[in-house]
Every structure is written in structure tokens, then in C-alpha cells.
XYZ file of C-alpha atoms in Angstrom:
611
model
C 0.000 0.000 0.000
C 2.901 2.325 0.721
C 3.968 2.144 -2.905
C 0.558 3.270 -4.136
C 0.483 6.223 -1.731
C 3.831 7.684 -2.738
C 2.587 9.677 -5.779
C -0.138 11.317 -3.693
C 2.290 12.881 -1.256
C 5.142 13.966 -3.494
C 6.601 17.230 -2.194
C 5.906 20.392 -4.140
C 3.135 18.945 -6.312
C 0.179 21.330 -6.370
C -0.950 24.140 -4.096
C -0.658 23.889 -0.289
C -4.342 22.903 -0.208
C -3.838 20.130 -2.766
C -0.784 18.845 -0.914
C -2.587 18.789 2.423
C -5.656 17.151 0.896
C -3.470 14.491 -0.683
C -1.703 13.748 2.585
C -4.955 13.592 4.571
C -6.532 11.331 1.961
C -3.584 8.962 2.085
C -3.487 9.080 5.887
C -7.182 8.335 6.255
C -7.022 5.540 3.701
C -4.243 3.910 5.708
C -6.150 4.300 8.968
C -9.405 2.943 7.546
C -7.512 -0.046 6.126
C -5.802 -0.479 9.521
C -2.515 -0.380 7.634
C -0.263 0.940 10.373
C 2.873 0.675 8.245
C 1.345 2.834 5.515
C 0.211 5.451 8.037
C 3.625 5.533 9.709
C 5.313 5.924 6.335
C 3.528 9.283 5.977
C 5.501 10.730 8.914
C 8.979 12.189 8.766
C 11.638 10.043 10.405
C 11.890 12.658 13.171
C 8.161 13.482 13.147
C 5.907 14.040 16.131
C 2.280 13.289 16.903
C 0.846 15.116 19.882
C -2.555 13.879 20.990
C -4.838 15.572 23.490
C -7.298 12.817 24.482
C -8.719 12.019 21.021
C -6.671 8.881 20.295
C -4.950 8.130 23.610
C -7.379 9.178 26.373
C -4.276 10.890 27.645
C -2.125 13.911 26.942
C 0.646 12.263 25.047
C 3.305 13.005 22.438
C 4.778 10.134 20.455
C 8.060 10.710 18.690
C 9.421 9.200 15.500
C 7.949 6.480 13.369
C 8.335 3.836 16.059
C 6.339 5.960 18.475
C 3.562 6.543 15.945
C 3.450 2.852 15.077
C 3.210 1.737 18.691
C 0.383 4.136 19.473
C -1.611 3.214 16.386
C -1.243 -0.521 16.991
C -2.796 -0.089 20.425
C -5.373 2.584 19.718
C -6.414 2.563 16.074
C -9.229 -0.005 16.264
C -10.961 1.575 19.270
C -10.507 5.117 18.004
C -11.816 4.343 14.496
C -10.875 7.783 13.079
C -12.373 9.195 9.908
C -13.308 12.371 8.064
C -9.893 14.046 8.059
C -10.156 17.367 6.259
C -8.633 20.826 6.118
C -10.897 23.448 7.658
C -9.311 26.499 6.040
C -6.758 27.291 3.385
C -3.360 25.784 4.260
C -0.294 28.003 4.072
C 3.355 27.508 3.217
C 6.360 29.260 4.723
C 10.035 28.347 4.934
C 9.391 25.039 3.220
C 6.711 23.939 5.704
C 3.041 23.557 4.777
C 0.676 24.184 7.705
C -2.996 23.297 7.939
C -5.886 23.341 10.377
C -7.758 20.061 10.284
C -10.865 18.357 11.654
C -11.798 14.700 12.046
C -14.135 12.318 13.863
C -13.533 9.315 16.101
C -15.767 6.604 17.497
C -16.472 8.783 20.527
C -16.214 12.381 19.437
C -15.204 15.205 17.162
C -11.716 16.546 16.954
C -9.617 19.385 15.647
C -5.938 19.597 15.016
C -2.996 20.999 13.166
C -0.640 19.506 10.581
C 2.798 20.553 9.374
C 4.224 18.924 6.252
C 7.775 19.187 5.023
C 9.779 17.698 2.190
C 11.733 14.601 3.104
C 13.310 12.663 0.219
C 10.924 14.276 -2.253
C 7.710 13.466 -0.364
C 5.379 15.568 1.767
C 5.645 13.969 5.204
C 4.195 14.975 8.546
C 6.689 16.821 10.701
C 4.152 17.607 13.449
C 0.584 16.429 13.879
C -1.711 17.673 16.641
C -5.004 15.896 17.308
C -7.394 17.103 20.015
C -10.787 15.929 21.196
C -13.206 18.871 21.250
C -16.514 17.183 22.136
C -18.079 13.798 22.810
C -20.705 12.644 20.343
C -24.100 12.582 22.030
C -22.778 14.525 25.008
C -22.149 17.928 23.459
C -22.277 21.110 25.484
C -25.509 23.066 25.294
C -24.140 25.980 23.332
C -24.735 27.582 19.964
C -27.623 25.866 18.212
C -27.912 23.496 21.194
C -28.236 26.217 23.819
C -31.010 25.644 26.404
C -34.337 27.448 26.021
C -34.108 28.890 29.540
C -37.866 29.349 29.733
C -40.694 26.847 29.723
C -43.478 28.359 27.653
C -47.079 27.559 28.384
C -49.000 27.069 31.614
C -47.724 24.613 34.251
C -49.134 24.511 37.798
C -46.012 22.564 38.880
C -43.522 24.986 37.367
C -40.107 25.136 39.028
C -38.308 28.381 38.270
C -34.629 28.724 37.572
C -33.942 30.221 41.005
C -35.932 27.469 42.719
C -34.005 24.789 40.848
C -30.715 26.422 41.800
C -31.812 26.555 45.434
C -32.699 22.856 45.388
C -29.357 21.963 43.869
C -27.391 24.055 46.342
C -29.290 22.485 49.228
C -28.857 18.885 48.063
C -25.491 18.629 46.276
C -22.937 17.267 48.704
C -25.595 16.142 51.175
C -28.467 14.082 49.781
C -26.854 13.950 46.318
C -23.173 13.170 45.917
C -21.024 14.973 43.339
C -19.303 12.815 40.742
C -16.273 15.146 40.820
C -14.788 17.104 43.706
C -12.299 19.830 42.824
C -10.064 20.939 45.697
C -9.014 24.518 45.066
C -11.253 27.331 43.909
C -8.845 29.662 42.162
C -8.891 30.255 38.428
C -8.033 26.614 37.694
C -10.773 25.111 39.836
C -13.324 27.662 38.647
C -12.503 27.119 34.960
C -12.765 23.352 35.335
C -15.934 23.726 37.403
C -17.498 25.769 34.602
C -16.568 23.093 32.067
C -18.095 20.360 34.199
C -21.258 22.400 34.660
C -21.696 22.814 30.926
C -21.132 19.098 30.422
C -23.760 18.194 32.997
C -21.445 16.424 35.437
C -22.349 16.910 39.149
C -19.308 18.691 40.536
C -18.324 20.616 43.652
C -15.478 23.137 43.848
C -14.067 23.537 47.365
C -12.068 26.495 48.623
C -11.006 27.690 52.058
C -11.487 31.409 51.360
C -14.630 33.386 52.126
C -15.399 34.294 48.512
C -14.300 33.267 45.031
C -11.419 35.523 44.022
C -10.060 35.922 47.544
C -6.992 33.991 46.450
C -6.124 37.157 44.509
C -7.548 39.767 46.845
C -5.407 38.499 49.709
C -2.088 38.972 47.914
C 0.121 42.055 48.258
C -1.745 45.086 46.960
C 0.561 45.981 44.065
C 0.159 42.584 42.403
C -1.009 42.627 38.777
C -1.036 39.955 36.132
C 2.222 39.948 34.185
C 0.602 38.147 31.253
C -1.477 40.308 28.898
C -5.263 40.106 28.673
C -5.351 38.275 25.324
C -3.481 35.378 26.927
C -5.675 35.191 30.030
C -9.315 34.644 29.041
C -11.395 32.055 30.895
C -13.602 29.530 29.051
C -16.910 30.747 27.597
C -16.553 34.367 28.800
C -13.576 36.300 27.451
C -12.642 39.522 29.151
C -14.422 42.526 27.592
C -12.665 44.620 24.971
C -12.003 47.417 27.453
C -10.381 45.144 30.043
C -6.899 46.401 31.006
C -3.897 44.739 29.403
C -2.493 43.852 32.839
C -5.316 43.306 35.304
C -4.844 44.318 38.957
C -5.310 41.486 41.432
C -8.543 42.817 42.963
C -10.093 43.243 39.531
C -9.232 39.617 38.755
C -10.729 38.616 42.100
C -13.998 40.383 41.291
C -14.092 38.803 37.825
C -13.635 35.315 39.266
C -16.431 35.893 41.760
C -18.754 37.174 39.046
C -17.740 34.358 36.692
C -18.449 31.718 39.327
C -21.946 33.072 39.866
C -22.843 33.690 36.217
C -21.484 30.317 35.073
C -23.381 28.642 37.948
C -20.303 26.850 39.242
C -21.261 24.807 42.345
C -18.794 26.376 44.776
C -18.338 25.831 48.493
C -16.379 28.675 50.050
C -15.135 28.605 53.661
C -14.442 24.916 53.122
C -11.267 23.113 54.114
C -10.466 19.625 52.885
C -8.907 17.684 55.767
C -8.376 14.207 54.293
C -9.134 11.989 51.321
C -8.946 8.226 50.862
C -9.774 5.995 47.906
C -11.643 2.702 48.046
C -10.240 0.637 45.174
C -13.106 -1.872 45.301
C -15.904 0.697 45.248
C -14.054 3.159 43.043
C -15.055 5.988 45.376
C -13.216 8.661 47.300
C -14.076 9.566 50.873
C -13.310 13.264 51.219
C -13.612 14.816 54.661
C -14.193 18.562 54.702
C -15.154 21.260 57.139
C -17.638 23.688 55.605
C -18.037 26.892 57.578
C -17.336 24.972 60.777
C -19.522 21.965 59.911
C -17.934 18.552 59.153
C -19.179 17.062 55.875
C -18.240 13.787 54.175
C -18.226 13.727 50.374
C -18.027 10.554 48.295
C -17.080 11.485 44.719
C -15.849 9.098 42.045
C -13.176 11.538 40.823
C -10.937 13.899 42.780
C -9.073 16.840 41.239
C -6.387 18.856 43.007
C -6.577 22.330 41.468
C -4.226 24.112 43.815
C -2.252 25.956 41.157
C 0.874 24.804 39.336
C 2.824 24.865 42.593
C 2.700 22.953 45.809
C 3.229 24.112 49.346
C 5.424 27.104 50.047
C 9.112 26.356 50.497
C 9.933 28.041 53.798
C 13.621 27.615 54.607
C 14.703 26.747 58.143
C 17.691 29.035 58.560
C 19.667 28.829 61.795
C 18.738 31.651 64.148
C 15.334 32.298 62.578
C 13.708 31.884 65.977
C 15.867 34.720 67.344
C 14.937 37.270 64.690
C 12.926 40.099 66.265
C 11.403 41.536 63.100
C 8.772 40.178 60.763
C 9.574 37.148 58.629
C 7.240 35.391 56.234
C 7.024 33.576 52.904
C 6.140 35.658 49.854
C 2.761 33.899 49.639
C 1.876 35.461 52.997
C 3.316 38.916 52.293
C 0.790 41.508 53.525
C 2.012 44.307 51.308
C 4.478 47.147 51.797
C 2.459 49.614 53.914
C 3.840 48.612 57.317
C 7.459 48.752 56.214
C 7.981 52.379 55.213
C 11.398 53.458 56.482
C 12.275 49.888 57.487
C 15.122 47.705 56.265
C 13.785 44.825 54.187
C 15.720 41.788 53.019
C 14.067 39.667 50.353
C 15.542 36.206 49.827
C 15.133 35.329 46.156
C 15.344 37.007 42.760
C 12.445 35.710 40.687
C 8.911 37.018 40.020
C 7.612 37.388 43.560
C 10.919 38.706 44.860
C 11.024 41.462 42.247
C 7.375 42.433 42.741
C 7.747 42.633 46.498
C 11.049 44.505 46.329
C 9.530 47.013 43.912
C 6.488 47.638 46.100
C 8.607 47.978 49.251
C 10.884 50.498 47.519
C 7.877 52.529 46.351
C 6.727 52.780 49.972
C 10.055 54.050 51.250
C 11.649 50.872 52.533
C 15.393 50.265 52.321
C 15.377 47.082 50.220
C 18.023 44.449 49.577
C 17.439 41.532 47.234
C 19.481 38.406 47.953
C 20.126 36.531 44.737
C 21.059 32.904 45.303
C 21.105 31.695 41.683
C 20.894 33.111 38.184
C 17.567 34.548 36.988
C 16.129 35.142 33.535
C 14.668 38.622 33.065
C 12.571 39.691 30.096
C 11.050 43.135 29.728
C 7.267 43.068 29.510
C 7.085 45.147 26.330
C 9.547 42.897 24.536
C 7.741 39.751 25.646
C 4.390 41.103 24.485
C 5.771 42.153 21.110
C 8.217 39.407 20.193
C 7.142 36.542 22.445
C 3.347 36.734 22.400
C 2.427 39.238 19.716
C 1.809 36.765 16.897
C -0.662 34.740 18.973
C -2.061 36.867 21.792
C -2.447 40.563 20.962
C -4.653 43.024 19.116
C -2.328 42.531 16.163
C -2.985 38.787 16.241
C -6.739 39.314 16.452
C -6.601 41.640 13.449
C -4.809 38.892 11.532
C -7.555 36.391 12.343
C -5.768 34.634 15.201
C -8.558 33.786 17.641
C -7.812 32.672 21.195
C -8.843 29.136 20.263
C -6.492 29.031 17.283
C -3.702 30.592 19.325
C -4.090 27.927 22.000
C -3.996 25.150 19.412
C -1.018 26.741 17.647
C 0.925 26.770 20.889
C -0.205 23.202 21.607
C 0.862 22.049 18.151
C 4.555 22.470 18.923
C 5.908 19.330 20.608
C 7.863 20.125 23.750
C 10.885 18.261 22.383
C 11.435 20.969 19.744
C 9.655 23.957 21.271
C 12.929 25.462 22.458
C 14.068 25.656 18.832
C 11.203 28.080 18.146
C 11.888 30.066 21.306
C 15.630 30.578 20.939
C 15.367 33.004 17.944
C 12.799 35.077 19.837
C 15.115 35.551 22.790
C 18.058 36.254 20.540
C 16.062 39.197 19.184
C 15.132 40.266 22.719
C 18.770 40.051 23.775
C 19.704 42.487 20.999
C 16.687 44.746 21.452
C 17.291 45.210 25.187
C 21.076 44.953 25.205
C 21.515 48.197 27.180
C 19.109 46.964 29.867
C 20.983 43.680 30.258
C 24.335 45.467 30.319
C 23.119 47.680 33.160
C 21.768 44.702 35.099
C 25.015 42.821 34.806
C 27.018 45.942 35.667
C 25.475 45.983 39.157
C 26.276 42.296 39.574
C 22.918 40.759 38.737
C 23.367 37.163 37.601
C 21.299 36.831 34.454
C 20.654 34.004 32.008
C 18.381 33.092 29.088
C 17.940 29.495 30.220
C 20.364 26.623 29.813
C 19.947 26.675 26.031
C 18.983 30.311 25.442
C 15.270 29.517 25.057
C 14.103 32.020 27.658
C 10.965 32.445 29.707
C 8.426 29.929 28.378
C 10.773 26.977 28.484
C 11.886 27.851 32.009
C 8.235 28.020 32.990
C 7.390 24.683 31.384
C 10.511 22.906 32.583
C 10.721 24.110 36.175
C 8.107 26.796 36.853
C 10.700 29.155 38.305
C 13.857 31.094 37.600
C 12.451 34.111 35.769
C 10.861 37.551 36.083
C 8.791 39.524 33.597
C 10.040 43.026 34.233
C 7.304 45.538 34.894
C 9.670 47.937 36.634
C 11.452 46.250 39.542
C 14.408 45.006 37.493
C 14.994 48.590 36.383
C 15.243 49.516 40.071
C 17.877 46.812 40.504
C 19.771 48.020 37.438
C 19.636 51.603 38.734
C 20.862 50.578 42.182
C 17.646 51.686 43.925
C 17.169 48.107 45.118
C 20.408 46.853 46.645
C 21.722 43.475 45.537
C 23.514 40.804 47.534
C 24.545 37.295 46.545
C 24.806 33.913 48.174
C 23.000 31.581 50.486
C 21.941 32.520 53.984
C 24.147 31.243 56.806
C 21.991 32.426 59.690
C 19.687 35.073 61.106
C 20.473 37.141 64.172
C 18.106 39.254 66.228
C 18.197 42.014 63.641
C 20.095 40.865 60.576
C 20.647 38.267 57.875
C 24.164 36.868 57.530
C 25.198 35.315 54.238
C 27.648 32.450 53.826
C 30.474 34.828 52.880
C 29.960 36.722 56.132
C 28.043 39.669 54.623
C 25.647 40.996 57.257
C 22.417 42.681 56.137
C 20.490 44.675 58.719
C 16.804 43.736 58.592
C 13.491 44.703 60.131
C 11.618 42.293 57.852
C 12.739 39.196 55.964
C 10.640 37.912 53.068
C 11.279 34.392 51.839
C 10.587 34.505 48.103
C 11.848 30.944 47.975
C 9.259 29.308 45.751
C 7.068 26.263 46.124
C 7.289 22.492 46.094
C 5.622 20.019 43.746
C 1.827 19.796 43.698
C 1.972 16.242 44.975
C 2.863 17.775 48.325
C -0.839 18.597 48.649
C -1.628 14.960 47.933
C 0.717 13.971 50.758
C -1.124 16.257 53.167
C -4.575 14.953 52.228
C -3.957 11.316 51.315
C -0.602 10.391 52.797
C 2.922 10.138 51.496
C 2.277 6.741 49.905
C -0.162 8.205 47.368
C 2.018 11.278 46.842
C 4.912 8.991 45.959
C 2.667 6.784 43.843
C 1.810 9.697 41.532
C 5.220 11.339 41.812
C 6.408 14.811 40.954
C 4.112 17.219 39.146
C 5.250 19.656 36.458
C 8.371 19.642 34.328
C 9.324 17.839 31.128
C 12.384 15.810 32.022
C 14.579 18.041 29.868
C 17.694 17.482 32.008
C 18.093 21.228 32.313
C 18.410 23.002 35.659
C 15.761 21.793 38.138
C 14.095 19.596 35.492
C 15.735 16.192 35.879
C 15.394 13.498 33.226
C 14.407 11.156 31.795
C 12.459 12.854 29.044
C 8.702 12.814 29.746
C 7.387 14.491 26.598
C 4.562 16.228 28.481
C 4.043 18.063 31.749
C 4.278 15.502 34.524
C 0.849 14.486 35.880
C -0.967 17.571 34.623
C -4.520 17.333 33.217
C -4.254 13.602 32.530
C -4.557 10.213 34.257
C -2.058 9.530 37.030
C -0.784 6.346 38.624
C -3.462 6.827 41.298
C -6.826 5.850 39.871
C -9.342 8.748 39.787
C -6.837 11.373 41.024
C -6.096 14.318 38.749
C -4.019 17.505 38.892
C -5.125 20.766 37.285
C -3.158 24.001 37.409
C -0.979 26.458 35.593
C -1.499 30.012 34.461
C -4.781 31.389 33.141
C -3.941 30.272 29.605
C -3.325 26.684 30.689
C -6.350 26.665 33.001
C -8.506 27.732 30.080
C -7.065 25.433 27.442
C -6.371 22.209 29.323
C -9.537 22.348 31.419
C -11.378 21.230 28.261
C -9.366 18.031 27.910
C -9.571 17.198 31.601
C -13.315 17.877 31.552
C -13.826 15.570 28.562
C -11.891 12.781 30.283
C -14.075 13.154 33.375
C -17.286 13.397 31.340
C -16.462 10.203 29.450
C -15.985 8.335 32.705
C -19.223 9.788 34.080
C -21.127 8.531 31.038
C -19.489 5.106 31.149
C -17.611 5.567 27.870
C -14.568 3.250 27.755
C -11.368 5.256 28.210
C -8.383 2.942 27.663
C -5.360 5.080 28.472
C -2.353 4.846 26.200
C 1.061 5.666 27.622
C 0.234 6.203 31.297
C 3.090 8.235 32.710
C 5.712 6.388 34.698
C 7.049 7.853 37.941
C 10.718 8.821 37.944
C 10.774 11.491 40.673
C 8.853 11.578 43.934
C 8.844 15.356 44.465
């Protein structure tokens, strides 16, 4: 069969549309015939296939022809794919033909992206993205399927919308058990809760704060989003056109509270989860919570930890800390700068939170010293918005027809194995554009880097979730000398100072530990015990063998938005972009299980690191 397909995929024959159509026709013919060898032969030797749920019931990237072959042998019959087609005019640039595609499977409808390149005179797939967008027969009630909202006609037994909501709020979690419990009611838990609501899956979102959005309101008062508005929309309800580019924390808090109410997310505030255990025989969790002082036992089938991309705060135990007479706290508990005007502040750390807190303290008249313990990547906000995000998430991108949905899929279409190759040229341009800024930073002794391989911010974020700062002003203060800079690890604290390992003594009235966070499975350890935390292993990172991202290569973010080694335990987190995008795929996995649709998982992640 391979021989007969060769003429259809010869490189350079026809327009980009004809070349894509020919490849898709040959690919579908091979899949329908269950001819794995013929399908594999349509991929470049170093090609990639990234699948978000549609074929694998997982978030999985397979690499090379052997990887494609193995996945198809296991999943092709059950998936039964068909209807591959281009959904808009393909394009060609730099010898690569790119196309948006759609297809169907036995269980749902999918979308994806294809890149073809010439290899030995044939158009072969360099990257293929396939994503499940909806389950057939279980579609969301939107567009032409939106609910009526009103029951016309006369009905003496009418139950109004508000009455139905009151019944649900009274019963869910008490007389009716949720199928899914989401622990954590920040943007991640709320976004996933909205997805589950639209899919008709009984779900409860639990959060310890008094109101949705308090996770943001309680942070230091100068906090704003560093990512621009186009990157940060939530599902279903994008921010309005007049929303600020960088939203202040309290504005985000108000939006989340409004969103929770308007999207009818079942949300228990003032609720602390104290323990969770899983009954393997019954396939049910027992989740003990305290809701506004009242103990409640929940028995969901699925449990999601949506506590952000980070785990518990890393609070160092420096010798002498108990002697220190001033204030000391982790950055997550920083109350803001107001109480420290005229005081000497020492901030341990040199990444995002450290810079934000140092900048706010300086603005309020504190004498601030930043203690840098390791190299940090800095990128100016304007340069990141223009060169790093501008083609996908900006007014310019919107004007060019790049919707948020397409931008998310474009970003998802780049396999993590080669993503750094696309990022390095961007940061080379930034390095040149802001050369004077970097020279001034380094002149005051700031230790700066662009990542182990020069790939900058996004790869540091994906690989380790730390080691960077998007400069919105504080790095300029460091470069100008307004914020003092010290280097090295802390040896000890005295009653009124911080002493570094080289003997440098820094007078201090307040010490802020901007020392980061542990892995998300630390929350699992607290709720379920260390055995389960170790069973699922470390969350986040790619296994790139770069700094703080130990190998082996994982291919995807560890444990995020996909099945884990602990049955019915899921992790959901990340920034607003990831909460929006990946909440769909997690929601579809949960919905399929709720409806009893078989979900054989291909390539369940192995555990190589415990935390």
C-alpha cells in the first residue's frame, strides 16, 4: 500500500491545499484499512504526533515512526478515526506547509494541526496535533444546542430557575453526591468547574477562602497579572474589549467571583479539605471537609487537586530564625508594603515574587536588599508582548484572524521536544533589542541568564516553573541601584540581621522568603498520605535534564490534566492560559468516565521522581 500512496504525497506537487488534501486522503485511507505501516510511512523520520485525548485518552506526544506505530497498533481499532479534512486554506512558509484540520472518532469530534515538510521528495508529517473537542451525544448546550431557559405555556407545577438552583445548592454534597470534587477554587478550579457544569457532570469546587477571588484579593496590593489580557481569558466568557492589558489582582478577584456566579459553578467557600482516601473496590473517594465549621463527608468518584501549578510554600529553616525580632514570612503570605515604610527589608530570592515585592517595598520608602542565590532570567514586559506573544495573543494577532482558540492550538501544536528551537530566535532578538538593559543589570552584579539553552521564559516556565521575572519595573530599580543586591546563600539570622555564607551581614526589620514552592503532589501527601504522593510522583516539568528539570524525558508536563498512577486522582493548574485550554481536555476525560464511555489510556506516565 505504501507504494501506491507515494505519488499522492510527493513534495511540491500542487498548491498547499492540494498537498494537504493528498496527505490527509492517504493518511485516512491507511487508517481505515488499519494499515499501520502505511500510516507511519507518511511521517517524517523525526516526526511528532501530539494527541490531546482524542486517540490516547491521555495527553501524550509520540516521537518518530516507532512511536507513531506503537500508538496506532494499540489505539487505532478503538478510536476508528475518519473524516480528516482541512478546515481552512493551508499556508506555506520556509518550506513547511501548515494546515488546520478536523476529524471524527468513534467517541467524538476533533480538531488539530498539521505541518508537512519535504523529506526525500515526499510531503511527510513533521508535526501532527489531534485534540478531542466534544463527545458525540454529550455535546455542550451551546450555539444551536443552547437551552431554552424558559418553559413556555401554563404549568401549575412549574419550578423556576432560582428554585431549581436553590434545590441543587441544598442537596449537592448532602443528599446527592457529586461525581467530581475539585479541591481549590482559584482560576483553575473555577474554569474546570465551569466546564463540568456545561457538560452536565455533578461537581463541587471547594475552597477555604470566604469568597471566590479571595486567592487574589489576599495577595500584596501591588500585584497585577504579568501576562497580557489576550493570553488570560477564561472559558466561555472572554474579558471585555475594554479590560486592562495587565489586570490588577482585585479586579481579577472580582471577575472570578462574578464568573463563578454567572457560570453557575457549584462552589463551596469557607471549606477546608482535611483528608481523602480511595476505596479501590468501590471506586469511590471519601473526602472529609469542614464547611463553615460543619464537618461534611463527600463521596465522589473523581478527585481533582486544582491548587495551582505549585505545591506548598518552600519556607527555609535558617539557623537563628527563631531569634529574629522583626517580621519574617514567605512571599505567599506577604501583607504588602504599607507597614514597612522606612524599614530595612531583606528579600531572599530574585524571581517574580521577589522582584514584585522589592519594587512595592521600595515605592513605599523601605530600604530594600534583594538576595540573589542563583541566576535569573529577566525579560522586559514590552519585549515579551511584542516578540514573544504578539503573533498569537495581541490586538495585532486578532486583526490577523488569530482567535484565542487558534492561538491555543497553535501553541499546543509544537511538541515540547522541539519547542525550544522556536523560542531561541525570539530571545536572541530580545537580547539584541534590550542589550543596554541587560548590560546595566550585569554591571550591578545581577546574575542573568536566558535558560540553559537560550530559550528564555516559556521553556523555564514549562521545565521548572521558576527562575524568571517579567520586568514591569522592579528590574529597572535593581539596574539603577535603587534596590540593593547581595549574593549567596543565607548562613543564619540574628536578632536584627541576615548573615550570608560569605559573612556579609544585612540589617533587617523584615525578611521575606521569596523561595518558591514544592511540587503539587505535596498537597496529595497532606490529604492522602505520602504513599499516594509517591505513587503519583512529581508534578510539572518535562524531564529536559536542564536546571531543576531532571530526566528522563517525559514528553509532556508531569501528571498535569491527565490520568495519574493513582486511579481517579487528577491535577489541574498552571497560568490562566493553561487553566482555560487544558480544562477542556480534563473535563472531557471526566465526562467520558461519568457517562461510562470506555477510556483505555495509552502511555500512562511512569514515575521517575517523587517530588
